[in-house]
XYZ file of C-alpha atoms in Angstrom:
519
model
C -52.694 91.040 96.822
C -53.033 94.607 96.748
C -52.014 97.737 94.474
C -48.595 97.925 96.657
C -48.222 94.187 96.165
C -49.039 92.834 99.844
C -51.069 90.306 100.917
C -53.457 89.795 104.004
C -52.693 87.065 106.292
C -55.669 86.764 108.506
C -54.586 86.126 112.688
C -56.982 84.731 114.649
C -55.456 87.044 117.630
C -55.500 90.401 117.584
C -56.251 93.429 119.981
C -59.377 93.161 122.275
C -62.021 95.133 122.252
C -61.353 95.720 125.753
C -62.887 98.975 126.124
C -66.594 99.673 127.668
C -68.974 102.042 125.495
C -69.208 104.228 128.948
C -65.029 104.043 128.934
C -65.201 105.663 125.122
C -68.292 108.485 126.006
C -65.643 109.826 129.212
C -62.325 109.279 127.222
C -64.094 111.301 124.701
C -65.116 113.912 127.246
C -62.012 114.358 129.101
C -59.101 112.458 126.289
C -57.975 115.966 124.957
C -57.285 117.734 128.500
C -53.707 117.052 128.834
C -50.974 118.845 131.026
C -50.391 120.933 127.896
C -54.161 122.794 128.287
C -53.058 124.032 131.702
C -49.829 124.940 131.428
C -49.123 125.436 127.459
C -52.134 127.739 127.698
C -50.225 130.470 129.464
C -47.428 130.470 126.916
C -50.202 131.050 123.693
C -51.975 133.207 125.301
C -48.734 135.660 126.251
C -47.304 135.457 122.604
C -50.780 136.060 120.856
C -52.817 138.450 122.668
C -56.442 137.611 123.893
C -58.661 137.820 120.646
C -55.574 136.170 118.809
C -55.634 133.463 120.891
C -59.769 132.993 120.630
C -60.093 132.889 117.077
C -57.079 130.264 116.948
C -59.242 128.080 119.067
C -62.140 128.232 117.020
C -60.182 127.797 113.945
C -57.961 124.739 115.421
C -61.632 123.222 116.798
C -63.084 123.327 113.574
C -59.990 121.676 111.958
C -60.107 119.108 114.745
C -63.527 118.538 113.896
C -62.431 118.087 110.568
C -59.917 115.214 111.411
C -62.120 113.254 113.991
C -65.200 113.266 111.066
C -62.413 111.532 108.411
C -61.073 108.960 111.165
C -64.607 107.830 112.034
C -65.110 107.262 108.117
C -62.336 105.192 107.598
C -62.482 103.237 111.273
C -65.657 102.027 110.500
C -65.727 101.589 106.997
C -62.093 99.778 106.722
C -62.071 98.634 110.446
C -58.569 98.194 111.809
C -56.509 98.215 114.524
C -53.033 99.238 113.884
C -53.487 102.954 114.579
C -53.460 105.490 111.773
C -50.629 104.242 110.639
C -52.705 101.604 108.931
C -54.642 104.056 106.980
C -51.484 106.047 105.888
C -50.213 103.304 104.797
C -52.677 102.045 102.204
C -53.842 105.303 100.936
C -50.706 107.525 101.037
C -47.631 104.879 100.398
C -45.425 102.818 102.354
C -42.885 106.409 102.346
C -45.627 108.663 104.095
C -46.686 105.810 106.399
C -43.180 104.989 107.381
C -42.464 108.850 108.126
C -45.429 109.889 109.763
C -45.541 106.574 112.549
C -41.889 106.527 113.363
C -41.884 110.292 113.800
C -45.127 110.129 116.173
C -42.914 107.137 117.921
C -40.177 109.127 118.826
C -41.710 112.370 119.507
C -43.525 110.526 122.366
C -40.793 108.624 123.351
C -39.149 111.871 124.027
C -42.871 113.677 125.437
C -43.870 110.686 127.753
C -40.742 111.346 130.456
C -41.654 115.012 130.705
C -45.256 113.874 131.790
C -43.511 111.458 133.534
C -41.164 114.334 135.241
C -44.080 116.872 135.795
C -45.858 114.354 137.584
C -43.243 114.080 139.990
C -42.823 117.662 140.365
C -46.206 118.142 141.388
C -46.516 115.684 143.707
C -43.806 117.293 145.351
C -46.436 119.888 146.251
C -48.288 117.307 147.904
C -46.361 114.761 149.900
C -42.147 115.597 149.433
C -40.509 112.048 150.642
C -37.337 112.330 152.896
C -34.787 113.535 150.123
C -33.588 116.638 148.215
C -36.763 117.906 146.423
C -34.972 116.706 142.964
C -34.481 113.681 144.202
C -37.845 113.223 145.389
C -39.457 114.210 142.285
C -37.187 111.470 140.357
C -38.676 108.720 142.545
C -41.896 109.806 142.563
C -41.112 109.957 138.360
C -40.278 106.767 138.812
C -43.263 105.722 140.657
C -45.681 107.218 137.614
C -43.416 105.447 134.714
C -43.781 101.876 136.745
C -47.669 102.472 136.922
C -47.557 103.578 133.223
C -45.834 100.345 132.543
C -48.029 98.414 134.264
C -50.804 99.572 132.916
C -50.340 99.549 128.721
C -49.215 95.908 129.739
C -52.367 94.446 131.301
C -55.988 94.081 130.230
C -56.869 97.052 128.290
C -60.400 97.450 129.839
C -57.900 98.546 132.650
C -56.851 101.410 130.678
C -60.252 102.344 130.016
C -61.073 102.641 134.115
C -57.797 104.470 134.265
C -58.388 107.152 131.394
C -62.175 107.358 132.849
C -61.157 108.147 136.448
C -58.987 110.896 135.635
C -61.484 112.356 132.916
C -63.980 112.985 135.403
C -61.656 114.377 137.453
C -60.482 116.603 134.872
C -64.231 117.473 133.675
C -65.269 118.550 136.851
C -62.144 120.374 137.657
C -62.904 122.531 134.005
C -66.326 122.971 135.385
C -65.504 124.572 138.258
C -62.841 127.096 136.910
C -66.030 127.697 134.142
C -68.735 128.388 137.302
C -66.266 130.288 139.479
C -65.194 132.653 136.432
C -68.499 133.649 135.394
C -69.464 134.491 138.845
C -66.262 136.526 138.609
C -66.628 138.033 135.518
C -70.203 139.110 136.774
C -68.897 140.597 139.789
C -70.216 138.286 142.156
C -67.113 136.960 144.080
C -63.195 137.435 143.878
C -62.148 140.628 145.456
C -64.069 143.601 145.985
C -61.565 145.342 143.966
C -60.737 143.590 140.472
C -56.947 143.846 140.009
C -57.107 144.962 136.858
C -59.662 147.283 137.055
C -59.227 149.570 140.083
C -63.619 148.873 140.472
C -65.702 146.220 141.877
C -69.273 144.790 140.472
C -69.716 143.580 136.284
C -65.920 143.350 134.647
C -67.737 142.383 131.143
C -64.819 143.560 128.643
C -63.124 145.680 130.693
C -60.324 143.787 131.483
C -59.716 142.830 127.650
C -60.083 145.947 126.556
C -58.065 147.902 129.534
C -55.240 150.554 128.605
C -54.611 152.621 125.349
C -55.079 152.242 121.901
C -57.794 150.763 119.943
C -59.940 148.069 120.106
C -58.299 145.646 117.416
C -54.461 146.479 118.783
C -55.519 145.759 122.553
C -57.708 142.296 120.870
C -54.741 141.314 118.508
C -51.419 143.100 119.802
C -49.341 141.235 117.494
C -51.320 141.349 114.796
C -53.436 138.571 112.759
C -50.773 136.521 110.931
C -49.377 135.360 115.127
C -52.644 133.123 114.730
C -50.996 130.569 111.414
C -47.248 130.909 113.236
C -48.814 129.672 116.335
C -51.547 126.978 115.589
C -49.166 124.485 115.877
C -48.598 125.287 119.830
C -52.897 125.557 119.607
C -53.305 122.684 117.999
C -50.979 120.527 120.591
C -53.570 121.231 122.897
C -55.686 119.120 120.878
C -53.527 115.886 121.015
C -55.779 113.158 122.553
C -58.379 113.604 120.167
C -57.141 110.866 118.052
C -57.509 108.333 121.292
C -60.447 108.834 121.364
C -61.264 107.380 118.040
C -58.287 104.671 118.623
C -60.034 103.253 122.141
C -63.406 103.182 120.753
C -62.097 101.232 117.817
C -61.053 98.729 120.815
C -64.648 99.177 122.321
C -67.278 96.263 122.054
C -69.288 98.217 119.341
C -67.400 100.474 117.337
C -70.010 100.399 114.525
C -71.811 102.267 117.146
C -68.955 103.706 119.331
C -66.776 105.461 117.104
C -69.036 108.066 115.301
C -70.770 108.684 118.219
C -67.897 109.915 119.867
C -65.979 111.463 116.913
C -69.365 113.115 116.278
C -69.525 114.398 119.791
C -66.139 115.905 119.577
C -67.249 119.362 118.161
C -69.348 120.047 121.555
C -66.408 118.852 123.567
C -64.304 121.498 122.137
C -66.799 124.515 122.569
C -66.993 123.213 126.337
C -63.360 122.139 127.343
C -61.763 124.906 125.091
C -63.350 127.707 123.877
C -65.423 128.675 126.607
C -62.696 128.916 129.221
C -60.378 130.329 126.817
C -62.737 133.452 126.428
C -63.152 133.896 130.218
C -59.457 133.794 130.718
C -59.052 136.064 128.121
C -61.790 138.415 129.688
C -60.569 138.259 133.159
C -56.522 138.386 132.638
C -54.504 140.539 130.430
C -52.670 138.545 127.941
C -48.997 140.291 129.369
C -49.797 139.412 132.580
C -49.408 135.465 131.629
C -47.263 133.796 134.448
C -45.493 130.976 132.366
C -44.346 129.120 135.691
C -47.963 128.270 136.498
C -51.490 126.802 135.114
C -53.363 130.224 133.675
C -56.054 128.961 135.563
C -54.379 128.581 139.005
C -53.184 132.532 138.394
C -56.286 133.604 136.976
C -58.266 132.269 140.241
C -55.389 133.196 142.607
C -55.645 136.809 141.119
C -59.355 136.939 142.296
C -58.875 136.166 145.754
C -59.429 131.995 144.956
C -56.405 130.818 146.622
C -57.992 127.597 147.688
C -58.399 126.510 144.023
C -54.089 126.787 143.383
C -54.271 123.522 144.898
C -56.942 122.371 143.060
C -56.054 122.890 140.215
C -52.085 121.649 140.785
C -53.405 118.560 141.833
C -55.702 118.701 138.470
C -52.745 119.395 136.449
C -50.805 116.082 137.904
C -53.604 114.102 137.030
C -53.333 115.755 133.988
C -49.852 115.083 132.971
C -50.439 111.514 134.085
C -52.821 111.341 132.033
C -51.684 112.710 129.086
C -48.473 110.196 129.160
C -50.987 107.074 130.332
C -53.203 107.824 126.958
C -49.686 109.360 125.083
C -48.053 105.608 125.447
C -51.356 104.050 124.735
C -51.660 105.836 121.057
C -47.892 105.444 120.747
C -47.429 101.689 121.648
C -50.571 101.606 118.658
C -49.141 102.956 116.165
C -45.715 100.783 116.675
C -47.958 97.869 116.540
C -49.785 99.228 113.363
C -46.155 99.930 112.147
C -45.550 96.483 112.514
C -48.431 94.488 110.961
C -47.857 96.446 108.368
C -44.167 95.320 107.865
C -42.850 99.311 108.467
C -41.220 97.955 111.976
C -40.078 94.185 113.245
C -42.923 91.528 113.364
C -41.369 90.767 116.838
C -43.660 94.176 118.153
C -47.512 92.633 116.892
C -46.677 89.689 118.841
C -49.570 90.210 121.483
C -50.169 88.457 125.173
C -51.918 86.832 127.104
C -54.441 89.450 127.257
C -53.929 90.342 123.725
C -51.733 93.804 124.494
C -48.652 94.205 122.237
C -46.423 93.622 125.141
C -43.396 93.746 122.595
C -44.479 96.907 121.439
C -44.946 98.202 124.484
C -41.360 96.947 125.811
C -40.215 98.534 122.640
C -41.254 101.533 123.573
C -41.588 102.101 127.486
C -37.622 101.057 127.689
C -36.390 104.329 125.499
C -39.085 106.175 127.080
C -37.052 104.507 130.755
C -33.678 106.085 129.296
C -34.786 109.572 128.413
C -36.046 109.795 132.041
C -33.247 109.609 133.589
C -31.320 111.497 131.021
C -33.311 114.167 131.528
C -32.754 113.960 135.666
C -29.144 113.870 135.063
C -29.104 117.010 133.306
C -31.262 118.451 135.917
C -34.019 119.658 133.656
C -36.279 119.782 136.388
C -37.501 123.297 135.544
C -38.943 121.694 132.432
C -42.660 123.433 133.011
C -42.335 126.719 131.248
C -40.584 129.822 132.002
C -37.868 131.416 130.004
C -35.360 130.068 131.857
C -35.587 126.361 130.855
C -37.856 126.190 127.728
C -37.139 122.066 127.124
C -41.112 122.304 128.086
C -42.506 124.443 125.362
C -39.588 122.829 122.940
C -41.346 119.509 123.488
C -44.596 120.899 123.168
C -43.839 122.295 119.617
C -42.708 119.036 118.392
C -45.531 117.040 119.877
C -47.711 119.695 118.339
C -45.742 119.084 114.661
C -46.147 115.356 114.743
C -49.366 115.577 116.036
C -50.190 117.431 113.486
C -48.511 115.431 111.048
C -51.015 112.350 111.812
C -53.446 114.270 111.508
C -53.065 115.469 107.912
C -52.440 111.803 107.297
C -55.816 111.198 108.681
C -57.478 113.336 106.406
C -55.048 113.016 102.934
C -55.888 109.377 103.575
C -60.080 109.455 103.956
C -59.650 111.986 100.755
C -57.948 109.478 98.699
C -60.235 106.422 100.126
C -63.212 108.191 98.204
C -61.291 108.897 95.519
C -60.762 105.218 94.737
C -64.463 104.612 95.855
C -65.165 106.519 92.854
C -62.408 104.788 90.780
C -64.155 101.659 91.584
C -67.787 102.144 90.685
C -68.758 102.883 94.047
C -71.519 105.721 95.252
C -70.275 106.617 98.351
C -73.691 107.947 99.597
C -74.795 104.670 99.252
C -71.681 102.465 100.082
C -70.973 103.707 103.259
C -71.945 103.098 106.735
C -70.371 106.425 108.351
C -70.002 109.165 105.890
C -67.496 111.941 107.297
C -69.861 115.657 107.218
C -69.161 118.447 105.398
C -66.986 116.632 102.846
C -64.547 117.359 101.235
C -64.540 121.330 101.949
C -63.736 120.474 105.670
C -61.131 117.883 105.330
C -59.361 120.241 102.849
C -59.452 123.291 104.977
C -57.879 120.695 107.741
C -55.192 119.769 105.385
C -54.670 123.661 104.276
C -54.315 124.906 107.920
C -52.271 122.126 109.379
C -49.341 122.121 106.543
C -49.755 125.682 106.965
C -49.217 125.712 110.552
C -45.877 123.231 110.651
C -44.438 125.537 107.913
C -44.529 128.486 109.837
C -43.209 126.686 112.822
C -39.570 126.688 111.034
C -40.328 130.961 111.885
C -40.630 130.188 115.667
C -38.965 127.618 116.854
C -35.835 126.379 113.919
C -34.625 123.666 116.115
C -38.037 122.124 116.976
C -38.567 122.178 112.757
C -35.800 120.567 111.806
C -36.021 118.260 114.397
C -38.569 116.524 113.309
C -37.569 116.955 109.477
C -34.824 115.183 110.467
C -36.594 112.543 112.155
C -38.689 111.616 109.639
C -36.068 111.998 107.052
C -34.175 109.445 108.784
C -36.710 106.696 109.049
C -37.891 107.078 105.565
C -34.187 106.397 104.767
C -33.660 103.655 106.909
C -37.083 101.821 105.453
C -35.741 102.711 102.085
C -32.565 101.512 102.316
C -34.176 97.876 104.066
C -36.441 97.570 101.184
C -33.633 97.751 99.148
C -32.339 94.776 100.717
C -34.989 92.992 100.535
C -35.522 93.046 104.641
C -39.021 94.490 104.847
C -42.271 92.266 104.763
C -45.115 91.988 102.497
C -47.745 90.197 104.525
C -49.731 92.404 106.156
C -51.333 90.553 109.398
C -54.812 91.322 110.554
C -57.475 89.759 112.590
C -60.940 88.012 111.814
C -62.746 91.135 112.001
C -60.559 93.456 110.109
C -60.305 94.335 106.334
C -58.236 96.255 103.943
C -59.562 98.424 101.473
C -58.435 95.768 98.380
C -61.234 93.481 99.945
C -64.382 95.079 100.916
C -64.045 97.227 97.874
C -62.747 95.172 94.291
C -63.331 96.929 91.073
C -66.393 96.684 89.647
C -67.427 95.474 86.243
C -67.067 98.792 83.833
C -65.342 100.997 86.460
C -62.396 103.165 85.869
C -60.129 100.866 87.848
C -61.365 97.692 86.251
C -61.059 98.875 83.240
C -57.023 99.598 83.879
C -56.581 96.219 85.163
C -58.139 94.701 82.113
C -55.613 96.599 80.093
């Protein structure tokens, strides 16, 4: 029995480790580009100015950095497989844990049919079936939620192919956006006359720096503090980093897997983010953002690129696949971490045949079903930006403050896991196999900046805020009140190969915490 007074009942059946080591090194890679880099790009980058919009990235990267380095430590350490929501659970309270999965739940129930949506929207660009283009975009919605389906409820090596295929189509498609805009930015193709510029040859700053005033106004138009009220719209372009560490803790190895990609995760950022955010902010003025487009489609259509609007529309529909394929994934996880650890039914860890919560998965792609065509019948098929239907950037904020949510639980709950090391008699120098770096300043910057950032979001967006407040304040009430009645169970099931904290770690002889349990 542990501290909260539940025991560990030991399954011989639990989640395979499904996932190849080479699935985990391109999930890594490619994981975090989601629909949301290419088109929620253009909406930062209008509301916070070019050097704004920079040193966000470098300061949500590091914080990312931050989180990935504490999830390795505890994966390893205290492997499991119920998601985060295991972790939040035995180092921040059944309350927190409760709060923070069924929030992430819902958000994604809500996020996964406007992946779901924009995938049939853009392949509407492509081949447009023998219908109204609404209607054709619902059945080609439909086509994308079936193959979702079918995919979370099969092998889960399958989901690695998946996820690998369309990060190496995403990789490459970054790659070439990163070679064509430097030979752009050194004047070696686009137009002979830079639209911006009124010259040809080198555009170096010019375009950044282009117009009147000084230096700092044209770098930060709306001044410094735009960077904390938007990080939470910065730091949903982030989401996928946690898959990363949640497949490779379904690889074959993840002794080996899972720090070597949560490791890698700092280069992945400087490649995938911050390099082509500084050449988009070099080569197009922040006010000239087109919010009905990917920034990188305009910004190579502006040059003379044309050819690459395709590209990179085909790009973003892999994309937005993608990011609801691995957004169902991490979602049907943390229901089944929810419910091994008695915070849902025990119906959703039953697994299958192939050892995939397929409850947890019906549990979750049936809602997900409902909103789909809830949101057709309301004809929210403008849903990718613009002013004139923001349900896109809406859901984008509250991904971006749930996201954000697990991630402080992440970090709160590596901080407290050395804390009780310590407690115990334990050196963790010595006691552990993965140590997160740069501990505990980095973790505690993580925590400072994220709370900081869903704070300010009740300044921006109200309704997005109190959304989720509400959320979470309603499944912390509804766990509440079925504890009271005596409903909620206090057997936590795990396989062979897991461990809670309780076991690999007991008191030792003289330590602080033996010492209290003695008295």
């Amino acid at each position: 029995m542990n501290e909260q007074g539940r025991v560990a009942e030991k399954s011989e059946r639990t989640l395979t480790r499904g996932i190849r080591s080479w699935h985990v090194s391109l999930i890594a890679l490619g994981g975090i580009i989601g629909s949301c880099y290419f088109l929620g790009l253009s909406e930062t980058f209008s509301e916070m100015g070019p050097g704004a919009v920079i040193l966000a990235y470098i300061i949500a990267g590091f914080t990312i950095y931050g989180v990935m380095q504490s999830f390795a430590e505890l994966l390893v350490n205290i492997p499991r497989r119920g998601s985060f929501v295991s972790y939040t659970r035995e180092f921040m309270g059944d309350t927190a844990a409760t709060g923070i999965g069924w929030a992430f739940w819902v958000n994604w129930v809500f996020y996964i049919p406007s992946e779901a949506l924009a995938t049939g929207v853009f392949m509407n660009y492509f081949v447009t079936l023998p219908f109204s283009p609404s209607t054709s975009a619902l059945i080609w919605g439909i086509i994308a939620l079936a193959v979702l389906t079918l995919v979370n409820i099969y092998q889960v090596k399958w989901f690695g192919h998946i996820e690998s295929v369309l990060a190496i189509i995403k990789i490459a498609a970054v790659v070439m956006f990163i070679i064509c805009a430097i030979l752009i930015w050194l004047g070696l193709i686009g137009s002979d006359l830079h639209p911006f510029t009124d010259e040809g040859g080198f555009i170096g700053l010019k375009v950044m720096l282009a117009g009147k005033g000084s230096a700092m106004s044209k770098l930060f138009p709306f001044g410094g503090v735009v960077i904390v009220s938007w990080m939470i719209w910065t730091l949903v372009n982030f989401q996928g980093s946690e898959i990363v560490g949640l497949s490779a803790s379904e690889t074959q190895d993840p002794a080996k897997n899972v720090p070597a990609a949560c490791k890698k995760v700092a280069y992945r950022i400087i490649a995938i983010y911050l390099v082509p955010v500084c050449l988009l902010a070099m080569l197009v003025p922040y006010y000239e953002a087109n919010l009905d487009m990917s920034l990188f489609t305009q910004c190579l259509s502006l040059y003379g690129l044309k050819w690459c609007a395709g590209i990179f529309t085909m790009v973003t529909l892999v994309a937005a696949f993608s990011c609801a394929n691995s957004g169902l994934y991490g979602t049907v996880r943390s229901m089944y971490g929810l419910s091994v650890e008695g915070m849902a039914p025990k119906f959703l860890s039953n697994l299958n045949r192939f050892n995939v919560p397929m409850n947890a998965t019906l549990f979750t792609i049936i809602p997900v079903w409902v909103v789909f065509m809830f949101m057709f019948m309301i004809q929210e098929l403008g849903m990718l930006g613009g002013d004139n239907n923001p349900i896109y950037v809406i859901l984008l904020g509250a991904s971006g403050f749930t996201g954000t949510l697990c991630w402080v639980g992440i970090c709160w709950s590596q901080i407290v896991f050395r804390k009780r090391l310590k407690q115990r008699g334990y050196d963790p120098q010595e006691c552990l196999t993965v140590k997160a770096q740069l501990y505990p300043g980095l973790e505690v910057f993580a925590i400072v900046l994220q709370i900081a950032a869903m704070i300010m979001l009740v300044f921006e967006d109200q309704l997005v805020f109190w959304a989720c407040v509400i959320i979470i304040a309603a499944a912390i009430i509804i766990y509440a009140v079925q504890k009271k009645r005596g409903k909620i169970r206090t057997v936590v099931t795990i396989g062979e190969d897991e461990v809670l904290f309780d076991e690999k770690f007991p008191p030792l002889p003289g330590s602080e915490a033996a010492k209290k349990l003695e008295g």
